[in-house]
């Protein structure tokens, strides 16, 4: 009997999770599954119960005074707010749209076990354990066609195990009635329990912030790469001043605006993503709800809606067919290499003489680990290969290497980095006597899935370009001084690219500087340089299209930041054909 029961559980898991990544739950699965997934009764029993009467009204805000740069919301000011917890930890927001479903972001449910998500309503101070909020568990998670490569279609529905009672503290938000409304210039309000600063802790009390809605054309002219803002997204904020924004922990929460004709609030956006929080040039990006109205209705037909003064059931109402929105499905486009942007840095502040980077500022930055020891840096150039220095791999056993991505603090890793093993190393014709051709390609055992923290750097467009006089950036976890320890977090510094003629006139022997090398630094003052541990890492330059190109690979130098000895890098433009020929089986992003 016990064996049969286990089989039933497995079947349920595979059917209802719809192929999502299932995490290891040994030791907690049984307790949590029976502790509330079905609530007080199995869900099938509800089929024989009388349908509830729909007497609720949506979009009624409990008014008080008006998340970075925001204010604490009044108690129950946003009665549609929902808090999502996973293994008893708060991680995302959501909003009640009817008596049975919560709307949230797809990235809040993709890869999670739906039956471990708990939803609470009528909550203001989530740290106050004396108040017991209304709680529901999730019977089904319905995520749209979402991909982490570009965050398109970042929207999901959670079907609750029991209907939610409507009260003064718990009311649904209205859905838009006009799917053509772009809301440009409208003042909207975002709310959530997220962090109050970019590096801060999540808030105990619900916060709100008012931000203006931008046109997508205006948003594409900010510091974001234009291709990052799809028609299924909506931007809101102050890109010129960056003073107000949603932040980490607000994901999945609502962006709402007040309707003029009845003073109710309707949902126009779902908190999705952004570069940092309230940064100049980077407004918040939200899922545009008007593009998903039919999808929402089709997947919530067993729920009770309040629409324009009439109380009706969703299964008795279907909105008129509208023109299909201009959607770009990342799950189709990314594998065919048509719509993944390369070189998109998550902008932040400014290795010897450098400064710490912001979290995942360089999403192509990778670490080479040899037998559990950090050895060199590397750069992701496509979905299957990283590029590094040949001296980082020559003489080593390739099968002992692994590569980590999406990492910031290598000494204290609250988030497990993405790891790949090495199946092949292609080192160029490198020798330690001349130090020429210091470049290698490392093939990964599995393709890397792109996300907000893992993206490739662009290869140079013009092989003949010398970059002389331009400011380039080098980043890595190397030593912060010549005899110092390696850094826990990656550091970055800007260096001017020198002509090879100038480099040959420094303290180096002129014959050492070959055409396949590139020099960068301040030979006269020597206050900035790459150092030990930065080998193999990237020297990049920002192009006019705001993407970043890899122009150099950290190779060698005499000491670190010594006067008369600038850093020497492998000149990537000399190896473009070699790189392409040896990575023909990989998927490159459009430049």
C-alpha positions as a printed Julia matrix, in Angstrom:
591×3 Matrix{Float64}:
   0.0    0.0     0.0
   2.81   2.38    0.89
   4.57   1.68   -2.39
   1.45   2.4    -4.42
   0.88   5.64   -2.54
   4.35   6.88   -3.38
   3.71   6.2    -7.05
   0.54   8.3    -6.91
   2.47  11.2    -5.38
   5.1   11.03   -8.08
   2.47  11.03  -10.78
   0.8   14.04   -9.27
   4.06  15.88   -9.07
   4.97  15.25  -12.68
   1.53  16.18  -13.95
   0.94  19.35  -11.99
   4.44  20.83  -12.07
   4.28  20.76  -15.89
   7.93  20.04  -16.39
   9.3   22.62  -14.0
  12.6   21.92  -12.28
  11.94  19.85   -9.18
  14.22  20.43   -6.24
  15.3   17.86   -3.68
  12.74  17.75   -0.85
  13.68  14.64    1.08
  12.7   15.03    4.71
  10.2   17.84    4.19
   8.02  16.63    1.31
   5.57  14.59    3.34
   5.12  17.13    6.1
   4.46  20.01    3.76
   2.38  18.08    1.29
  -0.08  16.8     3.86
   0.21  19.91    5.97
  -1.77  22.11    3.69
  -1.61  21.65   -0.05
  -5.24  20.58   -0.03
  -6.3   22.7     2.9
  -9.08  21.25    5.08
 -10.41  18.94    2.36
  -9.25  17.41   -0.92
  -9.91  19.71   -3.9
 -12.11  17.22   -5.72
 -14.73  17.51   -2.96
 -15.39  21.09   -3.99
 -16.91  19.96   -7.26
 -20.06  18.86   -5.42
 -20.4   22.0    -3.29
 -22.77  24.85   -4.18
 -21.07  27.76   -5.94
 -20.48  30.8    -3.81
 -22.29  34.06   -4.44
 -20.04  36.73   -5.94
 -20.78  39.93   -4.04
 -17.31  41.41   -4.07
 -16.08  44.57   -5.73
 -12.61  44.87   -7.17
 -10.15  47.71   -7.1
 -11.34  49.34   -3.88
  -8.32  50.83   -2.2
  -8.54  51.61    1.51
  -7.35  55.19    1.2
  -4.73  56.82    3.39
  -1.91  59.22    2.52
   0.14  58.39   -0.56
   9.76  50.95   -2.24
  12.98  52.59   -2.86
  12.02  56.2    -2.29
   8.52  55.23   -1.21
   6.46  55.27    1.97
   4.92  52.74    4.29
   1.47  51.8     3.11
  -1.51  52.13    5.4
  -2.85  49.01    7.04
  -4.84  47.06    4.43
  -4.43  50.0     2.02
  -3.92  47.54   -0.81
  -6.34  44.72    0.02
  -5.4   42.73   -3.09
  -1.79  42.32   -1.95
  -0.58  38.76   -1.46
   2.67  37.51    0.02
   4.33  34.39   -1.36
   6.49  32.21    0.87
   8.52  29.16   -0.07
   9.77  26.8     2.63
   8.52  29.42    5.14
  10.63  32.19    3.58
   9.14  35.29    1.96
  10.41  35.7    -1.59
   7.82  37.36   -3.89
   4.6   39.32   -4.03
   1.36  38.72   -5.86
  -2.15  40.12   -6.14
  -5.64  38.68   -5.81
  -7.61  39.06   -9.09
 -10.68  37.03   -8.11
 -11.79  34.69   -5.34
  -9.66  31.81   -6.55
  -6.52  33.05   -8.32
  -3.45  35.12   -7.56
  -1.44  36.76  -10.32
   2.34  37.0    -9.97
   5.55  36.95  -12.03
   6.54  33.77  -13.85
  10.08  33.99  -12.46
   8.53  33.64   -8.99
   7.2   30.16   -9.83
   9.37  28.7   -12.6
  11.67  26.07  -11.13
   9.79  26.01   -7.81
   7.65  23.18   -6.46
   4.13  24.59   -6.68
   2.91  22.64   -3.64
   5.49  24.33   -1.4
   4.26  27.86   -2.16
   2.06  29.44    0.5
   0.02  32.61   -0.12
  -1.14  34.98    2.62
  -3.68  37.83    2.41
  -4.73  40.77    4.55
  -1.18  41.19    5.83
   0.64  44.43    6.58
   3.53  43.71    8.95
   4.89  40.34    7.9
   7.25  40.3    10.93
   4.36  40.48   13.42
   3.77  36.86   14.37
   0.82  37.7    16.66
  -1.47  38.4    13.69
  -2.61  35.34   11.74
  -3.25  36.29    8.12
  -5.6   34.47    5.78
  -3.55  31.64    4.25
  -3.94  29.5     1.17
  -1.79  26.89   -0.51
  -1.25  26.48   -4.24
  -2.92  23.68   -6.18
  -1.55  24.69   -9.56
   0.93  27.16  -10.99
   0.28  28.3   -14.56
   3.25  30.17  -15.99
   3.13  31.85  -19.36
   5.74  31.18  -22.03
   8.5   32.73  -19.98
  12.25  32.53  -20.38
  15.06  33.88  -18.22
  17.0   34.86  -21.33
  14.95  38.03  -21.85
  12.23  38.0   -19.15
   9.49  38.18  -21.79
   6.03  36.89  -20.73
   6.93  37.19  -17.03
   3.46  36.42  -15.72
   1.89  33.46  -13.89
  -1.34  32.41  -12.2
  -1.61  30.54   -8.9
  -4.78  28.53   -8.3
  -5.52  28.43   -4.58
  -6.65  25.38   -2.61
  -9.72  27.24   -1.28
 -11.65  30.33   -2.28
 -10.65  33.53   -0.51
 -13.32  35.3     1.58
 -13.77  38.89    0.49
 -13.64  41.44    3.33
 -12.47  44.98    4.05
  -8.92  43.65    4.32
  -9.05  41.28    1.33
 -10.42  42.42   -2.03
  -9.38  41.68   -5.61
  -7.76  44.17   -7.96
  -9.61  45.03  -11.18
  -8.22  43.88  -14.49
  -8.08  46.48  -17.31
 -11.16  46.67  -19.47
  -9.35  48.2   -22.46
  -6.44  46.18  -23.83
  -5.4   49.06  -26.11
  -4.55  51.42  -23.24
  -0.8   52.07  -23.01
  -1.08  54.23  -19.84
   1.77  56.53  -20.98
   2.18  59.42  -18.53
  -0.19  57.89  -15.98
   0.89  57.96  -12.33
   0.95  54.38  -11.07
   1.64  52.83   -7.67
   3.85  49.82   -6.97
   3.69  48.05   -3.62
   5.58  45.28   -1.87
   7.68  44.1     1.04
  10.92  44.32   -0.93
  14.18  45.99    0.03
  14.21  49.73    0.69
  17.66  50.11   -0.87
  19.49  48.09   -3.52
  21.68  46.3    -0.99
  19.24  46.47    1.91
  17.03  43.97    3.71
  13.44  43.24    2.82
  10.87  45.35    4.64
   8.68  44.11    7.47
   5.83  46.44    6.52
   4.21  46.89    3.14
   5.7   49.79    1.19
   4.33  51.8    -1.74
   5.87  54.12   -4.31
   4.3   56.29   -7.01
   5.99  56.27  -10.41
   5.03  57.62  -13.87
   4.48  55.2   -16.73
   6.89  55.7   -19.64
   6.31  54.92  -23.27
   8.25  51.91  -24.51
  10.02  54.2   -26.98
  11.24  56.39  -24.11
  12.27  53.31  -22.13
  14.29  51.96  -25.05
  16.19  55.24  -25.13
  17.36  54.84  -21.53
  20.5   52.91  -20.61
  18.76  49.63  -21.32
  19.57  48.03  -24.64
  16.5   48.61  -26.83
  16.05  44.88  -27.53
  15.62  44.21  -23.79
  12.28  46.08  -23.7
   9.68  43.99  -25.5
   6.11  44.99  -26.32
   4.98  42.78  -23.43
   6.77  45.03  -20.97
   5.92  48.36  -19.42
   8.42  50.77  -17.86
   7.74  53.13  -14.97
   9.98  55.37  -12.93
  12.3   58.35  -13.09
  15.18  57.43  -15.44
  16.74  60.91  -15.2
  16.91  61.02  -11.41
  16.4   57.39  -10.35
  14.79  58.42   -7.09
  11.92  55.92   -6.84
  11.57  52.3    -7.88
  10.51  48.81   -6.87
  13.36  46.58   -5.66
  14.39  43.02   -4.72
  11.53  41.16   -3.07
   8.88  43.2    -4.86
   8.88  40.76   -7.8
   5.42  39.55   -8.74
   3.72  42.46   -7.0
   1.29  44.94   -8.56
   1.64  48.17  -10.47
  -1.8   49.79  -10.26
  -3.44  53.02  -11.35
  -6.67  54.76  -10.44
  -9.44  54.79  -13.03
 -11.06  58.17  -13.62
 -14.63  57.03  -14.2
 -15.14  55.13  -10.93
 -12.02  55.85   -8.82
 -11.23  52.15   -8.58
  -7.79  50.72   -9.14
  -6.84  48.45  -12.0
  -3.77  46.32  -12.48
  -1.52  47.49  -15.32
   1.79  45.84  -14.49
   3.5   43.01  -12.61
   6.88  43.78  -11.03
   9.37  41.95  -13.24
  12.97  43.17  -13.45
  15.39  46.09  -13.68
  19.08  46.9   -13.42
  19.53  47.53   -9.73
  17.02  49.69   -7.87
  16.32  53.36   -8.56
  19.47  53.73  -10.64
  19.76  56.7   -12.97
  18.94  55.58  -16.49
  17.24  52.35  -15.43
  13.48  52.6   -14.73
  11.6   49.61  -13.35
  10.33  47.1   -15.9
   6.92  45.47  -15.46
   4.91  42.85  -17.33
   2.22  44.66  -19.38
  -1.01  43.1   -18.12
  -3.18  44.32  -21.02
  -1.33  41.9   -23.31
  -2.49  38.92  -21.25
  -6.17  39.57  -20.53
  -7.47  36.74  -22.73
  -4.85  34.35  -21.33
  -5.89  35.26  -17.78
  -9.6   34.79  -18.51
  -9.06  31.47  -20.26
  -7.12  30.08  -17.32
  -9.42  31.34  -14.54
 -12.86  30.33  -15.82
 -13.74  28.62  -12.54
 -13.36  31.85  -10.56
 -15.65  34.69   -9.53
 -15.0   38.17  -10.98
 -16.55  41.55  -10.31
 -16.71  43.48  -13.59
 -18.04  47.0   -14.17
 -20.69  46.85  -11.45
 -21.92  43.35  -12.35
 -21.19  40.26  -10.33
 -20.68  37.33  -12.69
 -18.8   34.1   -12.92
 -15.79  33.93  -15.21
 -17.16  30.88  -16.98
 -20.18  32.95  -18.06
 -18.05  35.73  -19.49
 -15.53  35.81  -22.28
 -14.19  39.17  -23.47
 -14.42  40.04  -27.16
 -11.51  38.78  -29.24
  -8.84  41.4   -29.63
  -5.94  41.64  -32.01
  -3.04  39.44  -31.01
  -0.39  41.51  -29.22
   3.04  41.8   -30.74
   4.69  39.13  -28.62
   8.21  37.82  -28.93
   8.54  34.42  -27.33
  11.98  33.99  -25.79
  11.69  30.21  -25.68
  11.51  30.15  -29.47
  13.95  32.94  -30.24
  16.84  32.22  -27.9
  17.75  28.72  -29.21
  17.77  30.06  -32.77
  20.1   32.89  -31.74
  17.9   35.72  -32.97
  16.98  37.76  -29.95
  19.47  37.29  -27.12
  21.48  40.42  -26.55
  25.19  40.15  -25.87
  27.38  42.54  -23.91
  24.58  43.95  -21.78
  26.2   45.07  -18.59
  24.13  45.56  -15.45
  25.44  49.05  -14.89
  26.95  50.01  -11.56
  29.73  52.03  -10.0
  33.48  51.81  -10.99
  41.66  45.26   -9.52
  44.78  47.22   -8.16
  43.43  50.74   -7.82
  39.93  49.61   -8.72
  36.6   49.4    -6.94
  34.2   46.56   -6.12
  31.62  45.88   -8.81
  27.91  45.8    -8.12
  26.27  42.38   -7.99
  26.63  40.62  -11.35
  27.69  43.84  -13.07
  29.48  41.73  -15.68
  27.18  38.79  -16.41
  29.74  37.12  -18.72
  32.38  36.94  -15.98
  33.23  33.35  -15.01
  35.69  31.62  -12.69
  37.88  28.65  -13.61
  38.16  26.18  -10.73
  40.83  23.48  -10.83
  40.4   20.68   -8.3
  38.4   22.97   -5.95
  40.9   25.84   -6.21
  40.18  29.13   -7.99
  42.75  29.64  -10.71
  41.74  32.14  -13.38
  39.01  34.29  -14.82
  37.13  33.68  -18.05
  34.38  35.2   -20.2
  31.24  33.6   -21.62
  31.11  34.24  -25.39
  28.21  31.97  -26.37
  26.06  29.24  -24.87
  28.75  26.53  -24.96
  32.17  28.19  -24.65
  34.13  30.45  -22.37
  37.33  32.16  -23.41
  40.38  32.51  -21.21
  44.17  32.68  -21.32
  46.14  29.69  -22.6
  48.51  29.84  -19.64
  45.51  29.15  -17.39
  44.98  25.7   -18.94
  48.27  24.59  -20.52
  49.72  21.61  -18.66
  46.56  20.98  -16.65
  44.13  18.04  -16.89
  41.05  19.37  -18.66
  38.64  17.05  -16.8
  39.62  18.6   -13.46
  38.28  22.03  -14.45
  34.86  23.42  -13.7
  33.44  26.85  -14.53
  31.08  28.93  -12.39
  28.72  31.68  -13.57
  26.45  34.27  -11.98
  28.76  34.57   -9.01
  29.63  37.66   -6.96
  31.06  36.87   -3.54
  33.15  33.72   -3.94
  33.91  33.61   -0.2
  30.32  33.82    1.04
  27.88  32.38   -1.47
  24.26  32.72   -0.32
  23.17  31.78   -3.83
  24.63  28.68   -5.43
  26.37  29.65   -8.68
  25.62  27.96  -11.98
  28.33  25.35  -12.6
  29.51  23.58  -15.73
  32.24  21.01  -16.21
  34.75  21.05  -19.05
  34.63  18.55  -21.93
  37.29  20.09  -24.16
  40.03  22.72  -24.03
  41.37  24.31  -27.2
  44.55  26.24  -26.46
  46.27  28.26  -29.15
  49.95  27.81  -30.06
  51.19  29.29  -26.8
  54.67  29.11  -25.28
  55.98  30.52  -22.03
  59.13  31.81  -23.75
  57.4   34.31  -26.06
  54.03  34.63  -24.24
  52.3   34.98  -27.61
  48.92  33.44  -28.53
  47.86  33.43  -24.88
  44.27  32.47  -25.62
  42.15  29.35  -25.09
  38.59  28.16  -25.61
  36.86  25.97  -23.03
  33.87  23.88  -24.06
  31.22  23.26  -21.4
  29.47  19.96  -20.75
  26.03  21.61  -21.09
  24.85  24.82  -22.74
  24.39  27.75  -20.37
  20.88  29.15  -19.96
  20.97  32.93  -20.19
  19.42  34.99  -17.42
  19.65  38.44  -15.93
  22.93  37.46  -14.23
  24.4   35.24  -16.97
  24.86  36.67  -20.46
  27.65  36.52  -23.06
  30.02  39.32  -23.95
  30.21  40.42  -27.59
  33.18  39.65  -29.79
  34.63  42.66  -31.67
  32.84  43.61  -34.88
  35.87  45.04  -36.64
  38.96  42.8   -36.55
  41.3   45.59  -37.62
  40.36  48.01  -34.85
  43.23  48.99  -32.51
  41.23  50.87  -29.8
  44.19  53.16  -29.11
  43.32  55.9   -26.6
  39.95  54.42  -25.67
  39.02  53.66  -22.07
  38.58  49.96  -21.4
  37.49  48.1   -18.26
  39.13  45.07  -16.68
  37.38  43.0   -14.02
  38.24  39.99  -11.89
  38.7   38.43   -8.46
  42.48  38.9    -8.48
  44.77  40.42   -5.88
  44.17  44.04   -4.87
  47.93  44.65   -4.62
  51.03  42.88   -5.87
  51.6   40.87   -2.68
  47.99  40.89   -1.48
  45.29  38.26   -1.17
  42.79  37.61   -3.89
  39.5   39.49   -3.63
  36.29  37.81   -2.48
  34.2   39.96   -4.81
  35.07  40.97   -8.37
  36.72  44.34   -8.8
  36.84  46.61  -11.82
  39.0   49.44  -13.06
  39.18  51.62  -16.15
  42.38  51.72  -18.17
  43.35  53.58  -21.36
  44.41  51.42  -24.29
  47.97  52.22  -25.4
  49.39  51.91  -28.88
  51.89  49.09  -29.26
  54.49  51.66  -30.25
  54.02  53.48  -26.94
  54.04  50.2   -25.01
  57.33  49.22  -26.65
  58.84  52.47  -25.34
  58.03  51.65  -21.71
  60.34  49.64  -19.46
  59.46  46.46  -21.32
  61.92  45.07  -23.83
  60.42  46.23  -27.11
  60.7   42.75  -28.62
  58.38  41.39  -25.93
  55.38  43.37  -27.19
  54.01  41.57  -30.25
  51.24  42.58  -32.65
  48.95  39.94  -31.1
  49.2   41.75  -27.75
  47.52  44.88  -26.44
  48.71  47.13  -23.61
  46.48  49.11  -21.26
  47.24  51.12  -18.16
  49.06  54.13  -16.77
  52.79  53.48  -17.22
  53.75  56.88  -15.8
  51.7   56.71  -12.58
  50.92  52.98  -12.37
  47.96  53.5   -10.06
  45.67  50.97  -11.77
  46.29  47.52  -13.22
  45.15  43.92  -13.36
  46.99  41.58  -11.01
  47.59  37.97   -9.97
  44.35  35.97  -10.22
  42.88  38.19  -12.94
  44.55  36.09  -15.67
  42.15  34.97  -18.37
  39.62  37.62  -17.44
  38.11  40.21  -19.79
  39.24  43.62  -20.96
  36.1   45.16  -22.43
  34.99  48.35  -24.11
  31.55  49.88  -24.42
  30.33  50.46  -27.97
  28.0   53.12  -29.31
  25.14  50.6   -29.16
  25.74  50.29  -25.37
  26.88  46.7   -25.6
  30.28  45.54  -24.39
  32.93  43.99  -26.62
  35.79  41.78  -25.5
  38.99  43.37  -26.82
  41.57  41.77  -24.53
  42.3   38.82  -22.25
  44.4   39.38  -19.14
  47.75  37.81  -20.0
  50.93  39.05  -18.27
  52.91  41.95  -16.87
  55.83  42.68  -14.6
  54.36  42.82  -11.13
  51.11  44.73  -10.58
  50.77  48.47  -11.14
  54.51  49.05  -11.39
  55.67  52.28  -13.02
  56.77  51.73  -16.58
  55.01  48.37  -16.85
  51.41  48.55  -18.09
  49.3   45.41  -18.22
  49.62  43.23  -21.32
  46.56  41.55  -22.83
  45.92  39.12  -25.67
  44.5   41.17  -28.56
  41.19  39.42  -29.31
  40.75  41.01  -32.75
  43.69  38.91  -33.98
  41.84  35.68  -33.2
  38.26  36.24  -34.39
  38.46  33.69  -37.23
  40.14  31.13  -34.95
  37.43  31.62  -32.31
  34.6   31.27  -34.82
  36.09  28.17  -36.46
  36.49  26.4   -33.13
  33.05  27.31  -31.77
  30.96  26.61  -34.88
  28.67  24.31  -32.88
  27.64  27.09  -30.49
  24.88  29.69  -30.49
  26.05  33.3   -30.72
  23.82  36.2   -29.82
  23.22  38.99  -32.3
  25.58  41.91  -31.72
